[in-house]
PDB file of C-alpha atoms in Angstrom:
ATOM      1  CA  MET A   1       0.000   0.000   0.000  1.00  0.00           C
ATOM      2  CA  THR A   2       1.109   3.554  -0.780  1.00  0.00           C
ATOM      3  CA  LYS A   3      -0.239   6.613   1.029  1.00  0.00           C
ATOM      4  CA  VAL A   4      -1.168   9.594  -1.149  1.00  0.00           C
ATOM      5  CA  TYR A   5      -3.216  12.742  -0.767  1.00  0.00           C
ATOM      6  CA  ALA A   6      -6.618  12.812  -2.425  1.00  0.00           C
ATOM      7  CA  VAL A   7      -9.861  14.788  -2.417  1.00  0.00           C
ATOM      8  CA  ARG A   8     -12.836  12.780  -1.197  1.00  0.00           C
ATOM      9  CA  VAL A   9     -16.534  13.382  -0.694  1.00  0.00           C
ATOM     10  CA  HIS A  10     -17.793  12.088   2.667  1.00  0.00           C
ATOM     11  CA  GLN A  11     -21.211  13.696   2.423  1.00  0.00           C
ATOM     12  CA  LEU A  12     -23.051  14.969  -0.640  1.00  0.00           C
ATOM     13  CA  GLY A  13     -23.425  18.733  -0.887  1.00  0.00           C
ATOM     14  CA  GLY A  14     -21.533  21.914  -1.685  1.00  0.00           C
ATOM     15  CA  PRO A  15     -17.841  22.536  -2.318  1.00  0.00           C
ATOM     16  CA  GLU A  16     -17.230  22.520   1.435  1.00  0.00           C
ATOM     17  CA  GLN A  17     -17.817  18.754   1.369  1.00  0.00           C
ATOM     18  CA  LEU A  18     -14.542  18.195  -0.485  1.00  0.00           C
ATOM     19  CA  ARG A  19     -11.888  16.928   1.926  1.00  0.00           C
ATOM     20  CA  TYR A  20      -8.190  16.870   1.167  1.00  0.00           C
ATOM     21  CA  GLU A  21      -6.789  13.901   3.083  1.00  0.00           C
ATOM     22  CA  GLN A  22      -4.500  10.909   2.948  1.00  0.00           C
ATOM     23  CA  VAL A  23      -5.740   7.652   1.428  1.00  0.00           C
ATOM     24  CA  GLU A  24      -4.104   4.335   0.635  1.00  0.00           C
ATOM     25  CA  VAL A  25      -3.490   3.219  -2.935  1.00  0.00           C
ATOM     26  CA  GLY A  26      -2.750  -0.447  -3.455  1.00  0.00           C
ATOM     27  CA  ASP A  27      -0.566  -2.305  -5.915  1.00  0.00           C
ATOM     28  CA  PRO A  28      -2.076  -2.932  -9.343  1.00  0.00           C
ATOM     29  CA  ALA A  29      -3.863  -6.246  -9.826  1.00  0.00           C
ATOM     30  CA  PRO A  30      -3.756  -8.197 -13.106  1.00  0.00           C
ATOM     31  CA  GLY A  31      -4.951  -5.925 -15.893  1.00  0.00           C
ATOM     32  CA  GLU A  32      -4.342  -2.744 -13.875  1.00  0.00           C
ATOM     33  CA  ALA A  33      -1.740  -0.001 -13.592  1.00  0.00           C
ATOM     34  CA  ARG A  34      -0.843   2.518 -10.906  1.00  0.00           C
ATOM     35  CA  VAL A  35      -0.567   6.021 -12.344  1.00  0.00           C
ATOM     36  CA  ARG A  36       1.169   8.936 -10.605  1.00  0.00           C
ATOM     37  CA  HIS A  37      -0.742  12.066 -11.634  1.00  0.00           C
ATOM     38  CA  THR A  38       0.946  15.224 -12.862  1.00  0.00           C
ATOM     39  CA  ALA A  39      -2.219  17.131 -13.852  1.00  0.00           C
ATOM     40  CA  ILE A  40      -5.933  16.529 -13.220  1.00  0.00           C
ATOM     41  CA  GLY A  41      -8.807  17.842 -15.309  1.00  0.00           C
ATOM     42  CA  LEU A  42     -11.679  19.814 -13.760  1.00  0.00           C
ATOM     43  CA  ASN A  43     -15.143  19.146 -15.222  1.00  0.00           C
ATOM     44  CA  PHE A  44     -18.742  19.971 -14.404  1.00  0.00           C
ATOM     45  CA  THR A  45     -19.317  16.230 -14.161  1.00  0.00           C
ATOM     46  CA  ASP A  46     -17.246  16.330 -10.954  1.00  0.00           C
ATOM     47  CA  ILE A  47     -19.800  18.691  -9.414  1.00  0.00           C
ATOM     48  CA  HIS A  48     -22.636  16.330 -10.317  1.00  0.00           C
ATOM     49  CA  PHE A  49     -20.868  13.516  -8.436  1.00  0.00           C
ATOM     50  CA  ARG A  50     -20.225  15.794  -5.457  1.00  0.00           C
ATOM     51  CA  THR A  51     -23.867  16.843  -5.210  1.00  0.00           C
ATOM     52  CA  GLY A  52     -25.330  13.404  -5.854  1.00  0.00           C
ATOM     53  CA  ARG A  53     -26.920  14.107  -9.228  1.00  0.00           C
ATOM     54  CA  TYR A  54     -24.673  11.331 -10.501  1.00  0.00           C
ATOM     55  CA  PRO A  55     -24.394   8.489  -7.960  1.00  0.00           C
ATOM     56  CA  LEU A  56     -21.041   7.629  -6.417  1.00  0.00           C
ATOM     57  CA  PRO A  57     -20.275   3.944  -5.834  1.00  0.00           C
ATOM     58  CA  SER A  58     -19.850   4.573  -2.098  1.00  0.00           C
ATOM     59  CA  LEU A  59     -19.013   7.218   0.489  1.00  0.00           C
ATOM     60  CA  PRO A  60     -16.407   8.448   1.174  1.00  0.00           C
ATOM     61  CA  HIS A  61     -15.158   8.449  -2.422  1.00  0.00           C
ATOM     62  CA  VAL A  62     -12.506  10.195  -4.490  1.00  0.00           C
ATOM     63  CA  ILE A  63     -14.053  12.148  -7.388  1.00  0.00           C
ATOM     64  CA  GLY A  64     -12.642  13.303 -10.729  1.00  0.00           C
ATOM     65  CA  MET A  65     -12.811  11.753 -14.182  1.00  0.00           C
ATOM     66  CA  GLU A  66      -9.616  12.629 -16.087  1.00  0.00           C
ATOM     67  CA  ALA A  67      -5.916  13.060 -15.487  1.00  0.00           C
ATOM     68  CA  ALA A  68      -2.481  12.662 -17.010  1.00  0.00           C
ATOM     69  CA  GLY A  69       0.635  11.213 -15.482  1.00  0.00           C
ATOM     70  CA  VAL A  70       3.203   8.446 -15.508  1.00  0.00           C
ATOM     71  CA  VAL A  71       2.741   4.714 -15.029  1.00  0.00           C
ATOM     72  CA  GLU A  72       4.468   3.659 -11.804  1.00  0.00           C
ATOM     73  CA  ALA A  73       3.710  -0.053 -11.893  1.00  0.00           C
ATOM     74  CA  VAL A  74       1.600  -2.582 -13.788  1.00  0.00           C
ATOM     75  CA  GLY A  75      -0.132  -5.750 -12.725  1.00  0.00           C
ATOM     76  CA  ASP A  76       0.480  -9.285 -13.954  1.00  0.00           C
ATOM     77  CA  GLY A  77      -0.287  -9.895 -17.587  1.00  0.00           C
ATOM     78  CA  VAL A  78      -0.081  -6.249 -18.635  1.00  0.00           C
ATOM     79  CA  THR A  79       2.078  -5.907 -21.748  1.00  0.00           C
ATOM     80  CA  ALA A  80       0.669  -2.816 -23.492  1.00  0.00           C
ATOM     81  CA  PHE A  81       1.965  -0.467 -20.780  1.00  0.00           C
ATOM     82  CA  ALA A  82       5.123  -0.307 -18.670  1.00  0.00           C
ATOM     83  CA  ALA A  83       6.504   1.759 -15.827  1.00  0.00           C
ATOM     84  CA  GLY A  84       7.579   5.149 -17.152  1.00  0.00           C
ATOM     85  CA  ASP A  85       4.953   5.414 -19.872  1.00  0.00           C
ATOM     86  CA  ARG A  86       3.260   8.803 -20.135  1.00  0.00           C
ATOM     87  CA  VAL A  87      -0.497   8.295 -20.164  1.00  0.00           C
ATOM     88  CA  ALA A  88      -3.818  10.054 -19.791  1.00  0.00           C
ATOM     89  CA  TYR A  89      -7.329   8.788 -19.247  1.00  0.00           C
ATOM     90  CA  ALA A  90     -11.004   9.595 -19.182  1.00  0.00           C
ATOM     91  CA  ALA A  91     -12.169   7.286 -16.409  1.00  0.00           C
ATOM     92  CA  ALA A  92     -15.232   5.056 -16.329  1.00  0.00           C
ATOM     93  CA  THR A  93     -15.699   5.774 -12.599  1.00  0.00           C
ATOM     94  CA  PRO A  94     -14.547   8.708 -10.420  1.00  0.00           C
ATOM     95  CA  GLY A  95     -11.128   8.639  -8.801  1.00  0.00           C
ATOM     96  CA  ALA A  96      -8.817  11.187 -10.446  1.00  0.00           C
ATOM     97  CA  TYR A  97      -8.594  13.784  -7.628  1.00  0.00           C
ATOM     98  CA  ALA A  98      -5.557  12.094  -6.110  1.00  0.00           C
ATOM     99  CA  GLU A  99      -1.792  12.103  -6.338  1.00  0.00           C
ATOM    100  CA  ALA A 100      -1.984   8.559  -7.710  1.00  0.00           C
ATOM    101  CA  THR A 101      -4.581   5.936  -8.537  1.00  0.00           C
ATOM    102  CA  VAL A 102      -4.906   2.330  -9.673  1.00  0.00           C
ATOM    103  CA  MET A 103      -7.111   1.665 -12.667  1.00  0.00           C
ATOM    104  CA  PRO A 104      -7.758  -0.800 -15.510  1.00  0.00           C
ATOM    105  CA  VAL A 105      -5.277  -0.393 -18.349  1.00  0.00           C
ATOM    106  CA  THR A 106      -8.216  -0.536 -20.761  1.00  0.00           C
ATOM    107  CA  ARG A 107      -8.885   3.126 -19.837  1.00  0.00           C
ATOM    108  CA  LEU A 108      -5.325   4.342 -20.417  1.00  0.00           C
ATOM    109  CA  ILE A 109      -4.168   6.166 -23.545  1.00  0.00           C
ATOM    110  CA  LYS A 110      -0.486   6.593 -24.297  1.00  0.00           C
ATOM    111  CA  LEU A 111       0.507  10.189 -24.875  1.00  0.00           C
ATOM    112  CA  PRO A 112       2.526  11.108 -27.959  1.00  0.00           C
ATOM    113  CA  ASP A 113       5.597  13.268 -27.410  1.00  0.00           C
ATOM    114  CA  TYR A 114       3.894  16.344 -28.874  1.00  0.00           C
ATOM    115  CA  ILE A 115       1.121  16.358 -26.206  1.00  0.00           C
ATOM    116  CA  ASP A 116       2.282  17.598 -22.794  1.00  0.00           C
ATOM    117  CA  ASP A 117       0.679  16.426 -19.557  1.00  0.00           C
ATOM    118  CA  GLU A 118      -1.250  19.610 -18.830  1.00  0.00           C
ATOM    119  CA  ALA A 119      -2.684  19.765 -22.341  1.00  0.00           C
ATOM    120  CA  ALA A 120      -3.750  16.139 -22.074  1.00  0.00           C
ATOM    121  CA  ALA A 121      -5.403  16.572 -18.666  1.00  0.00           C
ATOM    122  CA  ALA A 122      -7.132  19.753 -19.799  1.00  0.00           C
ATOM    123  CA  THR A 123      -8.330  18.286 -23.073  1.00  0.00           C
ATOM    124  CA  LEU A 124      -8.925  14.537 -23.049  1.00  0.00           C
ATOM    125  CA  LEU A 125     -12.394  14.194 -21.547  1.00  0.00           C
ATOM    126  CA  LYS A 126     -13.698  17.377 -23.123  1.00  0.00           C
ATOM    127  CA  GLY A 127     -11.940  16.657 -26.407  1.00  0.00           C
ATOM    128  CA  LEU A 128     -13.238  13.097 -26.659  1.00  0.00           C
ATOM    129  CA  THR A 129     -16.699  14.440 -25.855  1.00  0.00           C
ATOM    130  CA  ALA A 130     -16.418  17.000 -28.647  1.00  0.00           C
ATOM    131  CA  GLN A 131     -15.130  14.322 -31.020  1.00  0.00           C
ATOM    132  CA  TYR A 132     -18.008  11.906 -30.524  1.00  0.00           C
ATOM    133  CA  LEU A 133     -20.592  14.704 -30.561  1.00  0.00           C
ATOM    134  CA  ILE A 134     -19.615  16.123 -33.956  1.00  0.00           C
ATOM    135  CA  ARG A 135     -18.300  12.931 -35.558  1.00  0.00           C
ATOM    136  CA  SER A 136     -20.770  10.313 -34.316  1.00  0.00           C
ATOM    137  CA  ALA A 137     -23.799  11.539 -32.352  1.00  0.00           C
ATOM    138  CA  TYR A 138     -24.403  13.781 -35.374  1.00  0.00           C
ATOM    139  CA  THR A 139     -21.797  14.081 -38.109  1.00  0.00           C
ATOM    140  CA  ILE A 140     -21.508  17.741 -38.980  1.00  0.00           C
ATOM    141  CA  LYS A 141     -21.012  18.556 -42.643  1.00  0.00           C
ATOM    142  CA  ARG A 142     -19.237  21.343 -44.502  1.00  0.00           C
ATOM    143  CA  GLY A 143     -21.574  24.232 -45.232  1.00  0.00           C
ATOM    144  CA  GLU A 144     -23.969  23.512 -42.363  1.00  0.00           C
ATOM    145  CA  THR A 145     -24.871  25.886 -39.556  1.00  0.00           C
ATOM    146  CA  ILE A 146     -25.198  24.458 -36.043  1.00  0.00           C
ATOM    147  CA  LEU A 147     -26.133  25.798 -32.608  1.00  0.00           C
ATOM    148  CA  LEU A 148     -23.894  25.217 -29.625  1.00  0.00           C
ATOM    149  CA  GLN A 149     -25.142  26.011 -26.133  1.00  0.00           C
ATOM    150  CA  ALA A 150     -22.403  27.267 -23.759  1.00  0.00           C
ATOM    151  CA  ALA A 151     -19.980  27.941 -26.591  1.00  0.00           C
ATOM    152  CA  ALA A 152     -17.321  29.367 -24.244  1.00  0.00           C
ATOM    153  CA  GLY A 153     -17.191  26.263 -22.048  1.00  0.00           C
ATOM    154  CA  GLY A 154     -14.539  23.571 -22.223  1.00  0.00           C
ATOM    155  CA  VAL A 155     -16.362  21.315 -24.702  1.00  0.00           C
ATOM    156  CA  GLY A 156     -17.834  24.306 -26.508  1.00  0.00           C
ATOM    157  CA  LEU A 157     -14.515  25.911 -27.393  1.00  0.00           C
ATOM    158  CA  ILE A 158     -13.197  22.640 -28.799  1.00  0.00           C
ATOM    159  CA  ILE A 159     -16.297  22.136 -30.943  1.00  0.00           C
ATOM    160  CA  CYS A 160     -16.016  25.725 -32.202  1.00  0.00           C
ATOM    161  CA  GLN A 161     -12.445  25.180 -33.365  1.00  0.00           C
ATOM    162  CA  TRP A 162     -13.059  21.759 -34.872  1.00  0.00           C
ATOM    163  CA  ALA A 163     -16.239  22.859 -36.649  1.00  0.00           C
ATOM    164  CA  ARG A 164     -14.469  25.870 -38.158  1.00  0.00           C
ATOM    165  CA  HIS A 165     -11.791  23.535 -39.510  1.00  0.00           C
ATOM    166  CA  LEU A 166     -14.515  21.379 -41.092  1.00  0.00           C
ATOM    167  CA  GLY A 167     -16.196  24.355 -42.739  1.00  0.00           C
ATOM    168  CA  VAL A 168     -19.207  24.452 -40.427  1.00  0.00           C
ATOM    169  CA  ARG A 169     -20.693  27.743 -39.217  1.00  0.00           C
ATOM    170  CA  VAL A 170     -21.301  27.840 -35.452  1.00  0.00           C
ATOM    171  CA  ILE A 171     -23.943  29.892 -33.679  1.00  0.00           C
ATOM    172  CA  GLY A 172     -23.098  29.791 -29.985  1.00  0.00           C
ATOM    173  CA  THR A 173     -24.794  30.982 -26.816  1.00  0.00           C
ATOM    174  CA  VAL A 174     -22.732  32.721 -24.120  1.00  0.00           C
ATOM    175  CA  SER A 175     -23.523  34.727 -21.003  1.00  0.00           C
ATOM    176  CA  THR A 176     -21.251  37.780 -21.314  1.00  0.00           C
ATOM    177  CA  PRO A 177     -19.538  39.938 -23.948  1.00  0.00           C
ATOM    178  CA  GLU A 178     -16.182  38.623 -22.726  1.00  0.00           C
ATOM    179  CA  LYS A 179     -17.263  35.034 -23.351  1.00  0.00           C
ATOM    180  CA  ALA A 180     -18.679  36.070 -26.729  1.00  0.00           C
ATOM    181  CA  ALA A 181     -15.258  37.403 -27.687  1.00  0.00           C
ATOM    182  CA  LEU A 182     -13.578  34.207 -26.483  1.00  0.00           C
ATOM    183  CA  ALA A 183     -15.996  31.997 -28.412  1.00  0.00           C
ATOM    184  CA  LYS A 184     -15.582  34.096 -31.565  1.00  0.00           C
ATOM    185  CA  ALA A 185     -11.802  33.922 -31.323  1.00  0.00           C
ATOM    186  CA  ASN A 186     -12.079  30.146 -31.240  1.00  0.00           C
ATOM    187  CA  GLY A 187     -14.330  29.754 -34.266  1.00  0.00           C
ATOM    188  CA  CYS A 188     -17.855  30.628 -33.171  1.00  0.00           C
ATOM    189  CA  GLU A 189     -18.879  32.856 -36.070  1.00  0.00           C
ATOM    190  CA  LEU A 190     -22.125  34.076 -34.495  1.00  0.00           C
ATOM    191  CA  PRO A 191     -22.103  34.306 -30.671  1.00  0.00           C
ATOM    192  CA  ILE A 192     -25.422  35.184 -29.038  1.00  0.00           C
ATOM    193  CA  ILE A 193     -25.391  36.693 -25.549  1.00  0.00           C
ATOM    194  CA  TYR A 194     -28.442  34.930 -24.136  1.00  0.00           C
ATOM    195  CA  THR A 195     -28.728  37.390 -21.226  1.00  0.00           C
ATOM    196  CA  ARG A 196     -29.386  40.186 -23.721  1.00  0.00           C
ATOM    197  CA  GLU A 197     -30.953  38.561 -26.778  1.00  0.00           C
ATOM    198  CA  ASP A 198     -33.843  36.226 -27.583  1.00  0.00           C
ATOM    199  CA  VAL A 199     -31.875  33.206 -28.783  1.00  0.00           C
ATOM    200  CA  VAL A 200     -34.742  31.528 -30.650  1.00  0.00           C
ATOM    201  CA  ALA A 201     -35.690  34.731 -32.465  1.00  0.00           C
ATOM    202  CA  ARG A 202     -32.061  35.387 -33.380  1.00  0.00           C
ATOM    203  CA  VAL A 203     -31.557  31.848 -34.704  1.00  0.00           C
ATOM    204  CA  ARG A 204     -34.705  32.104 -36.803  1.00  0.00           C
ATOM    205  CA  GLU A 205     -33.467  35.426 -38.151  1.00  0.00           C
ATOM    206  CA  LEU A 206     -30.061  33.977 -39.031  1.00  0.00           C
ATOM    207  CA  THR A 207     -31.591  30.961 -40.770  1.00  0.00           C
ATOM    208  CA  GLY A 208     -34.356  32.747 -42.650  1.00  0.00           C
ATOM    209  CA  GLY A 209     -36.916  31.138 -40.378  1.00  0.00           C
ATOM    210  CA  ALA A 210     -35.844  27.594 -41.229  1.00  0.00           C
ATOM    211  CA  GLY A 211     -34.049  26.565 -38.033  1.00  0.00           C
ATOM    212  CA  LEU A 212     -31.020  24.313 -37.672  1.00  0.00           C
ATOM    213  CA  PRO A 213     -30.225  20.660 -38.406  1.00  0.00           C
ATOM    214  CA  VAL A 214     -28.644  20.072 -35.001  1.00  0.00           C
ATOM    215  CA  VAL A 215     -28.275  21.712 -31.606  1.00  0.00           C
ATOM    216  CA  TYR A 216     -25.629  20.569 -29.113  1.00  0.00           C
ATOM    217  CA  ASP A 217     -26.756  21.242 -25.550  1.00  0.00           C
ATOM    218  CA  GLY A 218     -24.629  20.455 -22.505  1.00  0.00           C
ATOM    219  CA  VAL A 219     -26.628  22.794 -20.259  1.00  0.00           C
ATOM    220  CA  GLY A 220     -29.898  20.892 -20.015  1.00  0.00           C
ATOM    221  CA  GLY A 221     -32.750  22.018 -17.828  1.00  0.00           C
ATOM    222  CA  SER A 222     -32.492  25.759 -18.394  1.00  0.00           C
ATOM    223  CA  THR A 223     -31.960  25.559 -22.162  1.00  0.00           C
ATOM    224  CA  TYR A 224     -33.620  22.395 -23.500  1.00  0.00           C
ATOM    225  CA  GLU A 225     -36.818  24.151 -24.572  1.00  0.00           C
ATOM    226  CA  MET A 226     -34.824  26.817 -26.375  1.00  0.00           C
ATOM    227  CA  SER A 227     -32.769  24.123 -28.101  1.00  0.00           C
ATOM    228  CA  LEU A 228     -35.857  22.337 -29.387  1.00  0.00           C
ATOM    229  CA  GLN A 229     -37.333  25.578 -30.712  1.00  0.00           C
ATOM    230  CA  CYS A 230     -34.176  26.338 -32.712  1.00  0.00           C
ATOM    231  CA  LEU A 231     -34.377  23.143 -34.778  1.00  0.00           C
ATOM    232  CA  LYS A 232     -35.646  22.834 -38.309  1.00  0.00           C
ATOM    233  CA  ARG A 233     -38.116  20.158 -39.366  1.00  0.00           C
ATOM    234  CA  ARG A 234     -36.669  16.704 -38.514  1.00  0.00           C
ATOM    235  CA  GLY A 235     -33.733  18.362 -36.721  1.00  0.00           C
ATOM    236  CA  LEU A 236     -31.784  16.676 -33.936  1.00  0.00           C
ATOM    237  CA  ALA A 237     -31.190  17.944 -30.387  1.00  0.00           C
ATOM    238  CA  VAL A 238     -28.097  16.323 -28.885  1.00  0.00           C
ATOM    239  CA  PHE A 239     -28.120  16.720 -25.106  1.00  0.00           C
ATOM    240  CA  TYR A 240     -24.967  15.660 -23.306  1.00  0.00           C
ATOM    241  CA  GLY A 241     -24.915  17.411 -19.905  1.00  0.00           C
ATOM    242  CA  SER A 242     -26.971  19.098 -17.229  1.00  0.00           C
ATOM    243  CA  ALA A 243     -24.964  22.103 -16.017  1.00  0.00           C
ATOM    244  CA  GLY A 244     -28.237  24.059 -16.003  1.00  0.00           C
ATOM    245  CA  GLY A 245     -30.312  21.414 -14.269  1.00  0.00           C
ATOM    246  CA  VAL A 246     -32.077  18.182 -15.145  1.00  0.00           C
ATOM    247  CA  ILE A 247     -34.344  18.123 -18.193  1.00  0.00           C
ATOM    248  CA  PRO A 248     -37.873  17.490 -16.881  1.00  0.00           C
ATOM    249  CA  PRO A 249     -40.126  14.810 -18.364  1.00  0.00           C
ATOM    250  CA  PHE A 250     -42.064  16.014 -21.378  1.00  0.00           C
ATOM    251  CA  ASP A 251     -44.640  14.567 -23.761  1.00  0.00           C
ATOM    252  CA  LEU A 252     -42.939  13.017 -26.789  1.00  0.00           C
ATOM    253  CA  TRP A 253     -45.971  14.028 -28.856  1.00  0.00           C
ATOM    254  CA  ARG A 254     -44.576  17.558 -28.708  1.00  0.00           C
ATOM    255  CA  LEU A 255     -41.687  16.452 -30.923  1.00  0.00           C
ATOM    256  CA  ASN A 256     -44.258  15.600 -33.574  1.00  0.00           C
ATOM    257  CA  ARG A 257     -45.965  18.963 -33.315  1.00  0.00           C
ATOM    258  CA  MET A 258     -42.643  20.843 -33.434  1.00  0.00           C
ATOM    259  CA  GLY A 259     -41.611  19.278 -36.741  1.00  0.00           C
ATOM    260  CA  SER A 260     -41.001  15.549 -36.152  1.00  0.00           C
ATOM    261  CA  LEU A 261     -37.860  16.360 -34.170  1.00  0.00           C
ATOM    262  CA  TYR A 262     -35.260  13.891 -32.991  1.00  0.00           C
ATOM    263  CA  VAL A 263     -33.701  13.932 -29.511  1.00  0.00           C
ATOM    264  CA  THR A 264     -30.811  12.018 -27.979  1.00  0.00           C
ATOM    265  CA  TYR A 265     -29.119  12.232 -24.591  1.00  0.00           C
ATOM    266  CA  ALA A 266     -25.579  11.075 -25.306  1.00  0.00           C
ATOM    267  CA  GLY A 267     -22.911   9.827 -22.905  1.00  0.00           C
ATOM    268  CA  LEU A 268     -19.181   9.486 -23.479  1.00  0.00           C
ATOM    269  CA  ALA A 269     -19.018   5.944 -22.083  1.00  0.00           C
ATOM    270  CA  ASP A 270     -21.189   4.628 -24.901  1.00  0.00           C
ATOM    271  CA  TYR A 271     -18.835   6.131 -27.473  1.00  0.00           C
ATOM    272  CA  LEU A 272     -15.736   4.626 -25.822  1.00  0.00           C
ATOM    273  CA  HIS A 273     -17.213   1.166 -25.929  1.00  0.00           C
ATOM    274  CA  ASP A 274     -13.883  -0.651 -26.190  1.00  0.00           C
ATOM    275  CA  HIS A 275     -10.198   0.208 -26.193  1.00  0.00           C
ATOM    276  CA  ALA A 276      -9.929   0.197 -29.986  1.00  0.00           C
ATOM    277  CA  GLU A 277     -12.722   2.759 -30.299  1.00  0.00           C
ATOM    278  CA  MET A 278     -11.188   4.886 -27.553  1.00  0.00           C
ATOM    279  CA  ASP A 279      -7.772   4.836 -29.243  1.00  0.00           C
ATOM    280  CA  GLN A 280      -9.321   5.770 -32.598  1.00  0.00           C
ATOM    281  CA  ARG A 281     -11.157   8.755 -31.149  1.00  0.00           C
ATOM    282  CA  ALA A 282      -8.104   9.841 -29.149  1.00  0.00           C
ATOM    283  CA  ALA A 283      -5.869   9.576 -32.218  1.00  0.00           C
ATOM    284  CA  GLU A 284      -8.153  11.929 -34.155  1.00  0.00           C
ATOM    285  CA  LEU A 285      -8.227  14.372 -31.244  1.00  0.00           C
ATOM    286  CA  PHE A 286      -4.448  14.277 -30.832  1.00  0.00           C
ATOM    287  CA  ALA A 287      -4.008  14.923 -34.578  1.00  0.00           C
ATOM    288  CA  MET A 288      -6.189  18.030 -34.254  1.00  0.00           C
ATOM    289  CA  MET A 289      -4.017  19.182 -31.337  1.00  0.00           C
ATOM    290  CA  ARG A 290      -0.761  18.396 -33.151  1.00  0.00           C
ATOM    291  CA  ASP A 291      -1.849  20.497 -36.120  1.00  0.00           C
ATOM    292  CA  ASN A 292      -2.953  23.378 -33.838  1.00  0.00           C
ATOM    293  CA  ILE A 293      -6.536  23.053 -35.044  1.00  0.00           C
ATOM    294  CA  VAL A 294      -7.708  22.370 -31.498  1.00  0.00           C
ATOM    295  CA  LYS A 295      -6.107  24.496 -28.786  1.00  0.00           C
ATOM    296  CA  VAL A 296      -7.394  24.403 -25.224  1.00  0.00           C
ATOM    297  CA  PRO A 297      -6.733  27.538 -23.192  1.00  0.00           C
ATOM    298  CA  ILE A 298      -6.052  26.708 -19.558  1.00  0.00           C
ATOM    299  CA  HIS A 299      -8.040  29.252 -17.570  1.00  0.00           C
ATOM    300  CA  ALA A 300      -6.593  28.464 -14.157  1.00  0.00           C
ATOM    301  CA  ARG A 301      -4.443  26.056 -12.234  1.00  0.00           C
ATOM    302  CA  TYR A 302      -5.428  25.162  -8.674  1.00  0.00           C
ATOM    303  CA  ARG A 303      -3.571  23.095  -6.129  1.00  0.00           C
ATOM    304  CA  LEU A 304      -5.285  19.764  -5.555  1.00  0.00           C
ATOM    305  CA  ALA A 305      -5.734  20.908  -1.951  1.00  0.00           C
ATOM    306  CA  ASP A 306      -7.810  23.833  -3.281  1.00  0.00           C
ATOM    307  CA  ALA A 307     -10.349  21.690  -5.137  1.00  0.00           C
ATOM    308  CA  ALA A 308     -13.217  23.304  -3.191  1.00  0.00           C
ATOM    309  CA  LYS A 309     -12.300  26.747  -4.546  1.00  0.00           C
ATOM    310  CA  ALA A 310     -12.042  25.314  -8.051  1.00  0.00           C
ATOM    311  CA  HIS A 311     -15.548  23.854  -7.730  1.00  0.00           C
ATOM    312  CA  ALA A 312     -16.943  27.134  -6.416  1.00  0.00           C
ATOM    313  CA  ASP A 313     -15.426  29.018  -9.358  1.00  0.00           C
ATOM    314  CA  LEU A 314     -16.758  26.489 -11.869  1.00  0.00           C
ATOM    315  CA  GLU A 315     -20.266  26.536 -10.379  1.00  0.00           C
ATOM    316  CA  GLY A 316     -20.204  30.313 -10.229  1.00  0.00           C
ATOM    317  CA  ARG A 317     -19.437  30.455 -13.970  1.00  0.00           C
ATOM    318  CA  ARG A 318     -16.219  32.317 -13.198  1.00  0.00           C
ATOM    319  CA  THR A 319     -14.234  30.059 -15.524  1.00  0.00           C
ATOM    320  CA  SER A 320     -13.949  29.640 -19.273  1.00  0.00           C
ATOM    321  CA  GLY A 321     -11.994  27.105 -21.248  1.00  0.00           C
ATOM    322  CA  ALA A 322     -10.267  24.515 -19.078  1.00  0.00           C
ATOM    323  CA  SER A 323      -8.999  24.475 -15.500  1.00  0.00           C
ATOM    324  CA  LEU A 324      -6.582  22.063 -13.860  1.00  0.00           C
ATOM    325  CA  LEU A 325      -5.854  20.663 -10.431  1.00  0.00           C
ATOM    326  CA  ILE A 326      -2.146  20.169  -9.826  1.00  0.00           C
ATOM    327  CA  PRO A 327      -1.109  17.504  -7.259  1.00  0.00           C
TER     328      PRO A 327
END
């Protein structure tokens, strides 16, 4: 057993429930590796686990879904990875807010030399999410116009850049002029400040009343109705998060009356079904990063011990782009 510092939730609730404390990390079993973290990604998903919107396996429990670091040891039978390998991961279960962790090697992705640890930790989960959203959940096509809710968020900025590269025009919602400028600088051609403008009316104006083929919505409860109203006939709403609350139940008949709309609520785990699929998606993301098509600005770096402050800033919408926890 090795003692490390980690951030655990003992009781569901606010940021004050995050405790920085020592825990024990065991030796890797067959099919596992122990990874010493160098940088840990901060995501809104972490808040959902802290508050109980997403269930934790048990309490107390370490939270966090992505990190980068170095393999310290591998279990019996592991041949694809060795001590010293630089790796990153988007985990299947929480556990990244720690100096080190043990996990299945099926979740590990080797880092190429041109991707540094901080870039990997800041990008992997959000970048893989962006990749499956625009390449699989709905494959965006050159010449299309799409709507992106929360365009200045971590996933949003990556989609803006990638879509621009693919010749797709992005309309994006943001909360402030500063975030509008950030989104525009990253490829969002038409930012809409939703605190000042009627988003649906503006989208209809921009599309000649037709609406859009797809809306990507990681906000959820506070924006889902708006997203549906921005679609054209037979358009698709891709929901993938709930930063703005849970989407309430609604009558599916409404989709018929609004133009035979399609709706999906997508999750990353179902698009990383096996290691081969995960490697393929990661390889495409890394190629975009290598070619400077996708760049992820790191908004802030917090000490792992200051995870509560990081959560408060994220919940208070005082962040844009990506933030990191540094062990």
